[in-house]
PDB file of C-alpha atoms in Angstrom:
ATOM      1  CA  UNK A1208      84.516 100.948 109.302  1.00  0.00           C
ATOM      2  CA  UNK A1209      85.138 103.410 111.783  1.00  0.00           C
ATOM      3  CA  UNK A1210      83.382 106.064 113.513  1.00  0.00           C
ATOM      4  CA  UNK A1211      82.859 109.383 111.497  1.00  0.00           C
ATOM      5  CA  UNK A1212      84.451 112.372 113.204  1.00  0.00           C
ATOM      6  CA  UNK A1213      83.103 115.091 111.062  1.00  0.00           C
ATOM      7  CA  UNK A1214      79.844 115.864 109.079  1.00  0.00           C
ATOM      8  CA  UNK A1215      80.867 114.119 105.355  1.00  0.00           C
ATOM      9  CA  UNK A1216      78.186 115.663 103.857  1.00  0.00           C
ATOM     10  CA  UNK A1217      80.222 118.894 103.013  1.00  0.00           C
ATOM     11  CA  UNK A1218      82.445 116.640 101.767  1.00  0.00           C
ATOM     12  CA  UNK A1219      80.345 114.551  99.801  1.00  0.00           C
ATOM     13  CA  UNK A1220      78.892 117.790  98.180  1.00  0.00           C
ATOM     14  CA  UNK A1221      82.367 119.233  97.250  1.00  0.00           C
ATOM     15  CA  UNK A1222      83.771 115.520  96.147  1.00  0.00           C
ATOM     16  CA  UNK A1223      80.680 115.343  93.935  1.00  0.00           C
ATOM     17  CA  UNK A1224      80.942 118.888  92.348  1.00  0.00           C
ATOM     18  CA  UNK A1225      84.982 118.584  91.310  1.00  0.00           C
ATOM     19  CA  UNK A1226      83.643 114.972  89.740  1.00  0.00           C
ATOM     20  CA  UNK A1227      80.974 116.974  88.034  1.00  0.00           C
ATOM     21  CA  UNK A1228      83.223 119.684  86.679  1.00  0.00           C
ATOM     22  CA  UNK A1229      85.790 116.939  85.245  1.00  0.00           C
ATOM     23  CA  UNK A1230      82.412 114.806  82.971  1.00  0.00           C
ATOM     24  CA  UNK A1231      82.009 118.217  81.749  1.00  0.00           C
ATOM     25  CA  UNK A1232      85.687 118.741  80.920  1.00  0.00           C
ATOM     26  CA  UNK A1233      84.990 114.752  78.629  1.00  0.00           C
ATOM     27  CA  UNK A1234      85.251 114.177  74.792  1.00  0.00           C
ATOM     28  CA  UNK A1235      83.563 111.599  73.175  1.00  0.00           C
ATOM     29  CA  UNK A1236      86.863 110.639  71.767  1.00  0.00           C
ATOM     30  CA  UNK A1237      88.044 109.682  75.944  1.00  0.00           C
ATOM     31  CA  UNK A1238      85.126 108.020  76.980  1.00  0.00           C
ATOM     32  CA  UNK A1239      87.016 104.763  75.450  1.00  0.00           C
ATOM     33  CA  UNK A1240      90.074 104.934  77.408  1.00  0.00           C
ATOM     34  CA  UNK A1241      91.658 103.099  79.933  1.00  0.00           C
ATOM     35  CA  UNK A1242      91.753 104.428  83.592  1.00  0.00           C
ATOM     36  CA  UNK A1243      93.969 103.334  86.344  1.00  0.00           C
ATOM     37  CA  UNK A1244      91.097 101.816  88.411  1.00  0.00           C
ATOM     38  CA  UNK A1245      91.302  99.056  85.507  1.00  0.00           C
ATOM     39  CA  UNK A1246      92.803  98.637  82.254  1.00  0.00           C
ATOM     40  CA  UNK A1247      89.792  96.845  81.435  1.00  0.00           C
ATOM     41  CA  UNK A1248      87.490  99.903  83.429  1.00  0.00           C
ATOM     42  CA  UNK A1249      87.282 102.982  80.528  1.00  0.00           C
ATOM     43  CA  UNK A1250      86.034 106.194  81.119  1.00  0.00           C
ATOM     44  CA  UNK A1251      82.392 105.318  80.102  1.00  0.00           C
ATOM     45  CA  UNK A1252      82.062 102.351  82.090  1.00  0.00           C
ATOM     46  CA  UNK A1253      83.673 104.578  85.523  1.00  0.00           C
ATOM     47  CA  UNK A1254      81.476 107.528  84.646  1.00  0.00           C
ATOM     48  CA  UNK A1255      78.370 104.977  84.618  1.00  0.00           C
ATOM     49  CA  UNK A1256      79.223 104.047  88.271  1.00  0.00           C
ATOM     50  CA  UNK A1257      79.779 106.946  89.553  1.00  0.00           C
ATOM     51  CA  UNK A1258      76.829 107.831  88.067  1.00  0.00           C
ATOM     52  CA  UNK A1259      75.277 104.718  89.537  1.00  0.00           C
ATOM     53  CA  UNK A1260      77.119 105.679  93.441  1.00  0.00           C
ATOM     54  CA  UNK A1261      74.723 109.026  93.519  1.00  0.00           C
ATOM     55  CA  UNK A1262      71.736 106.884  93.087  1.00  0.00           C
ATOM     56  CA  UNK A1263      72.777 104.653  95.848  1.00  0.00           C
ATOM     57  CA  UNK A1264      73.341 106.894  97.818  1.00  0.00           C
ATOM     58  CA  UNK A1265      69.868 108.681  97.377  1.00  0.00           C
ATOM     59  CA  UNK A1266      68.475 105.142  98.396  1.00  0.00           C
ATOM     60  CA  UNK A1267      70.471 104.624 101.617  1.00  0.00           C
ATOM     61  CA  UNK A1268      69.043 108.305 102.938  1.00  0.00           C
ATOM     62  CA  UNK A1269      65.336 107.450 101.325  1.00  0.00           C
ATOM     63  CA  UNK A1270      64.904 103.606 102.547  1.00  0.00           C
ATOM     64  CA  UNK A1271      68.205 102.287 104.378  1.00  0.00           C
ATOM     65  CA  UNK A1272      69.343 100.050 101.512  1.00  0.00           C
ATOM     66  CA  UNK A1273      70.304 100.053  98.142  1.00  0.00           C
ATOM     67  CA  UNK A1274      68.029  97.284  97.646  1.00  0.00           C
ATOM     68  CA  UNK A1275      69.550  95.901  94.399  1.00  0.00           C
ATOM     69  CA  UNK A1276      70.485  99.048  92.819  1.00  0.00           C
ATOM     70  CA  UNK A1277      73.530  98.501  90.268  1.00  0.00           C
ATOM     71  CA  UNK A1278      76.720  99.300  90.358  1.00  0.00           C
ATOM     72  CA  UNK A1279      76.946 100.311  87.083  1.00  0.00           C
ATOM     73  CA  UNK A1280      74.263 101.972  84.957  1.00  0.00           C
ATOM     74  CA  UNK A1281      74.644 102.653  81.116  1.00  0.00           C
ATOM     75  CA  UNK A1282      74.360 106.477  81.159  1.00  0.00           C
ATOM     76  CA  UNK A1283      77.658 108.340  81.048  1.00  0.00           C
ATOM     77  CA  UNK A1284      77.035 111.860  80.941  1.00  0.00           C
ATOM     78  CA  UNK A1285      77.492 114.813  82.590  1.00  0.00           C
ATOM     79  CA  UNK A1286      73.629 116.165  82.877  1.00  0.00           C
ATOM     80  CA  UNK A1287      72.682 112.714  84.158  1.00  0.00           C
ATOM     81  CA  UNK A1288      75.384 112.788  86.835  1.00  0.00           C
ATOM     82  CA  UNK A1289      74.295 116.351  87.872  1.00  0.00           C
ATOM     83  CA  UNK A1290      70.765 115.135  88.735  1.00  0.00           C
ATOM     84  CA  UNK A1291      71.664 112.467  90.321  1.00  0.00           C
ATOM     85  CA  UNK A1292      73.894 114.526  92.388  1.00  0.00           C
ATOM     86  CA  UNK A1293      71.380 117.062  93.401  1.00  0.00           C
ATOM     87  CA  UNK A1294      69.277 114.919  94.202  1.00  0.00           C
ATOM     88  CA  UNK A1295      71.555 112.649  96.591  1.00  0.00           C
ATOM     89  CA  UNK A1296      72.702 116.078  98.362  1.00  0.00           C
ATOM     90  CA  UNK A1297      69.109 116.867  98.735  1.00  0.00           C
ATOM     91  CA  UNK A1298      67.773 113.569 100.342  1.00  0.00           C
ATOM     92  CA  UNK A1299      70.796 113.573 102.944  1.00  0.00           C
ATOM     93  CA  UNK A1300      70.354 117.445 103.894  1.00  0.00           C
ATOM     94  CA  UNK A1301      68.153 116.751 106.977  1.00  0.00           C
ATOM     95  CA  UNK A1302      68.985 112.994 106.951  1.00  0.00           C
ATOM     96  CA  UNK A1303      70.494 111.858 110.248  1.00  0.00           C
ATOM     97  CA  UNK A1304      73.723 110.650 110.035  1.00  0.00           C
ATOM     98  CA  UNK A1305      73.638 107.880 112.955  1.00  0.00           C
ATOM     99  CA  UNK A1306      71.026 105.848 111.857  1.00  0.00           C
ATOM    100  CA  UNK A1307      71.863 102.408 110.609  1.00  0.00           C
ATOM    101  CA  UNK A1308      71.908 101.724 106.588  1.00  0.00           C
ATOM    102  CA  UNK A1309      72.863  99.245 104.602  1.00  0.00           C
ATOM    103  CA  UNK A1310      75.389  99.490 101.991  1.00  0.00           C
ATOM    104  CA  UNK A1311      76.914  97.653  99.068  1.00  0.00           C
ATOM    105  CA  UNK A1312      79.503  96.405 101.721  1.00  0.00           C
ATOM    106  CA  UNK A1313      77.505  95.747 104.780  1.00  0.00           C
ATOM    107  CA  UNK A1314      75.826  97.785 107.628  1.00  0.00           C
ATOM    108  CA  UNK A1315      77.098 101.117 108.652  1.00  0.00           C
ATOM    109  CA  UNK A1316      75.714 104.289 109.995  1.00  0.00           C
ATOM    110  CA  UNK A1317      74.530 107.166 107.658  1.00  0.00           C
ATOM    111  CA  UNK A1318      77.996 108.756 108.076  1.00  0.00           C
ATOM    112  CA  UNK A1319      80.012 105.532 107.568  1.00  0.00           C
ATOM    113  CA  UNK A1320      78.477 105.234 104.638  1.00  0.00           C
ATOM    114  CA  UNK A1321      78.719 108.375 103.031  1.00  0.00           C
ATOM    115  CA  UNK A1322      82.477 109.207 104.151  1.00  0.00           C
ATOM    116  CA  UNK A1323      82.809 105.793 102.274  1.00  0.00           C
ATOM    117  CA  UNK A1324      80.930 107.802  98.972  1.00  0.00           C
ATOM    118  CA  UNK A1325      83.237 110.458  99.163  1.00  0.00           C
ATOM    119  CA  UNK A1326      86.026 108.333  98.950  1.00  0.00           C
ATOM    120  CA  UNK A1327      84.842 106.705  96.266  1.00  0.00           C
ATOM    121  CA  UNK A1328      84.043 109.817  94.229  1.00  0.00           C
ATOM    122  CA  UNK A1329      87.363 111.701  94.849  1.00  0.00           C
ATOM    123  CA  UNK A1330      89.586 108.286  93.668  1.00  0.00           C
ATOM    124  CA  UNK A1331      87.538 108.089  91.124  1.00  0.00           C
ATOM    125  CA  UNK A1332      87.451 111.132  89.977  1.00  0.00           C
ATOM    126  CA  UNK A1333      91.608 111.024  90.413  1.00  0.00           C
ATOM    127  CA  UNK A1334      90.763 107.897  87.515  1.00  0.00           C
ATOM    128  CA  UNK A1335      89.040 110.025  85.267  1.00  0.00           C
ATOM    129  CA  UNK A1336      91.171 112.901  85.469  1.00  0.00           C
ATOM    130  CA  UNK A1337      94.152 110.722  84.809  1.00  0.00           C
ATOM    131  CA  UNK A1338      92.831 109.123  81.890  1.00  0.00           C
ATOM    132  CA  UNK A1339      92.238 112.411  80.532  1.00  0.00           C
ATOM    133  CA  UNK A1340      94.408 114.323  81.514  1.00  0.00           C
ATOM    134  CA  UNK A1341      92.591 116.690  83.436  1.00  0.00           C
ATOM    135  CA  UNK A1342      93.844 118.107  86.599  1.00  0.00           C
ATOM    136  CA  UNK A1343      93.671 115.096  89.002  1.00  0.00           C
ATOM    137  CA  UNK A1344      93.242 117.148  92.484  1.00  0.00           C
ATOM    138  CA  UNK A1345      90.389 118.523  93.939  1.00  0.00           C
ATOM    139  CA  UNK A1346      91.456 122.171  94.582  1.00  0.00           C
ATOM    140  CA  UNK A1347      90.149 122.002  98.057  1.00  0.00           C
ATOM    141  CA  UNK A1348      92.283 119.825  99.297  1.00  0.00           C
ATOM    142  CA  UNK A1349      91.101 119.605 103.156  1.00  0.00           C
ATOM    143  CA  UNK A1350      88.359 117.220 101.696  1.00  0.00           C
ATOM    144  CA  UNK A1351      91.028 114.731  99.881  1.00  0.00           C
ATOM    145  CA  UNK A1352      92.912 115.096 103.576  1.00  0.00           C
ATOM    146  CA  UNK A1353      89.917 114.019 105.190  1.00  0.00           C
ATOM    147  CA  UNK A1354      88.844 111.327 103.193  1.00  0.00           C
ATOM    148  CA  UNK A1355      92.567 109.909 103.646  1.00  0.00           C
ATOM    149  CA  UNK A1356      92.416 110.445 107.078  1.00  0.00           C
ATOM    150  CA  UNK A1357      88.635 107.858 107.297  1.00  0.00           C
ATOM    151  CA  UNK A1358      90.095 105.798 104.495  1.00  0.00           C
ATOM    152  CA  UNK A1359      93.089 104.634 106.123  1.00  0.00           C
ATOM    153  CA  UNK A1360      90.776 103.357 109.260  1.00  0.00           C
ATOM    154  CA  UNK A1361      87.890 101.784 106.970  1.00  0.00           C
ATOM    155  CA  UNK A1362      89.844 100.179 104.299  1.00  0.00           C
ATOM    156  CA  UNK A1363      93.864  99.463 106.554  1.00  0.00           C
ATOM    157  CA  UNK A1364      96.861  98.216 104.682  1.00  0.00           C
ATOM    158  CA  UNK A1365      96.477  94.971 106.496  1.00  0.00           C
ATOM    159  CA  UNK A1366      93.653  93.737 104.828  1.00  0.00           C
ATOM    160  CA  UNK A1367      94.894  93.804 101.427  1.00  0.00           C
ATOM    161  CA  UNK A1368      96.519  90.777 101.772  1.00  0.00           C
ATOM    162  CA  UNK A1369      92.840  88.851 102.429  1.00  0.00           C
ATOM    163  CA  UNK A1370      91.532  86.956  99.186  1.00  0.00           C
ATOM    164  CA  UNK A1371      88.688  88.973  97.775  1.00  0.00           C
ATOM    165  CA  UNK A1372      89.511  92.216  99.657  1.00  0.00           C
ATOM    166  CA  UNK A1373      88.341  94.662  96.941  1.00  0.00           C
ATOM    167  CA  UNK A1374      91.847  97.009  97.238  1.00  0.00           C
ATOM    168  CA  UNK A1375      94.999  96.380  95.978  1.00  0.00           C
ATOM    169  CA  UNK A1376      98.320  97.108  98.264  1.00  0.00           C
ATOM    170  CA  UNK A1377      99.422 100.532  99.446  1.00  0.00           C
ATOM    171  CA  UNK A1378     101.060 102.551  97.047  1.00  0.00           C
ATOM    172  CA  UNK A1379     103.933 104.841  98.483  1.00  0.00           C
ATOM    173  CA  UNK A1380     103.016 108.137  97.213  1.00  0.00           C
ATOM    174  CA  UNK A1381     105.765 109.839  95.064  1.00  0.00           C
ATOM    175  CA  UNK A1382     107.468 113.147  95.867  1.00  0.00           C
ATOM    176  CA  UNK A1383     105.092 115.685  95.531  1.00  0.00           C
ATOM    177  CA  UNK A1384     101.684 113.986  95.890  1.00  0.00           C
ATOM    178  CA  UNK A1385      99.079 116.159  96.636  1.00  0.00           C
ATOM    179  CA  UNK A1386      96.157 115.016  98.753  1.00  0.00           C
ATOM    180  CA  UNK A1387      93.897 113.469  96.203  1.00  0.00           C
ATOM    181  CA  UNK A1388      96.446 111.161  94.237  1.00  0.00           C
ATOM    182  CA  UNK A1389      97.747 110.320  97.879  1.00  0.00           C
ATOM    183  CA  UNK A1390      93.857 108.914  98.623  1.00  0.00           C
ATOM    184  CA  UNK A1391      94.322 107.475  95.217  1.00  0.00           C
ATOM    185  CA  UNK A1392      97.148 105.497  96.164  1.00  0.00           C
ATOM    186  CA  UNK A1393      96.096 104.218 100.215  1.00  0.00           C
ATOM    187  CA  UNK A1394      93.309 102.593  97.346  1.00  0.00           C
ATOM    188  CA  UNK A1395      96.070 100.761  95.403  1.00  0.00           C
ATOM    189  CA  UNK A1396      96.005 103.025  92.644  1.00  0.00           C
ATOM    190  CA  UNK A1397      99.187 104.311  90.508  1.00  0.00           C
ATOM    191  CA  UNK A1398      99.952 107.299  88.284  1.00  0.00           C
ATOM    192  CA  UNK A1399     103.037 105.796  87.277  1.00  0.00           C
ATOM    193  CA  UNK A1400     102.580 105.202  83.046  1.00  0.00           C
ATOM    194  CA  UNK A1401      99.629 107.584  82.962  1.00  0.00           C
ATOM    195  CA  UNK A1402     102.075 110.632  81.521  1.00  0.00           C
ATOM    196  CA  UNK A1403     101.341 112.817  85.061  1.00  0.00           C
TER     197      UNK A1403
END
């Protein structure tokens, strides 16, 4: 992980928000498709974590630790990703962001580990957006640039080589990226064969 130069919480917010605009943008007719994180990972199961990433991250500001918390939970909506949403932003509004948490991954500082969340919520919104075809950048894209900027620090091209390393390789962004599918690919991910 690496140092945090800049408050992620704005980012975290605005990250969040563009993933809660595309779960209300969902048909019950998607929620059974494939997504690029997985071809085995469809939309219900990735809107269930992300779902399941607000909660943890409410934990890590309320007691340091996700403490067991899943990865995964069975709701996949949009109103129960909105609470949880508000209600991460609101226990990390006063939080500080040096103090020592730990995460899924390890020990980090407050900041590490939410730059880490916002990561996670813009690629994964990218997934959802591509398996739906919804548009798959966040239309401020400072915050993708940002996130790219931490991500290819915390998570380098180097390690994806190391067994169990939880990214797959690099992919060389294609003419015309914009910032969010270019986050998408530093995490391994491809829009090639998803009609984009």
């Amino acid at each position: 992980m690496t140092d945090v130069a800049f408050d992620p919480r704005p980012a975290y917010s605005a990250a969040t928000a563009w993933v809660q605009s595309l779960l209300e943008g969902l048909t019950d007719d998607q929620l059974g498709r494939p997504t690029p994180c997985g071809r085995e990972l469809d939309v219900r199961t990735l809107v269930g974590h992300l779902t399941a990433h607000c909660l943890q991250v409410t934990a890590l500001a309320e007691t340091g630790t996700v403490g067991g918390l899943p990865n995964t939970v069975p709701e996949h909506d949009a109103a129960t990703y909105g609470e949880a949403r508000a209600r991460s932003i609101s226990a990390w509004s006063s939080e500080p962001l040096d103090g020592t948490v730990t995460a899924p991954w390890g020990t980090a500082s407050g900041g590490e580990a939410l730059s880490t969340y916002v990561n996670e919520a813009l690629v994964h919104g990218w997934d959802v957006a591509v398996a739906t075809g919804q548009p798959a950048e966040i239309a401020d894209g400072v915050v993708a640039e940002a996130a790219l900027e931490v991500a290819r620090v915390a998570i380098p091209a180097e390690l994806r080589t190391v067994p169990g390393f939880p990214f797959g390789p690099v992919v060389e962004p294609r003419e015309g990226a914009g910032p969010t599918e270019q986050l998408a690919n530093w995490n391994g991910r491809s829009v090639i064969g998803w009609g984009a």
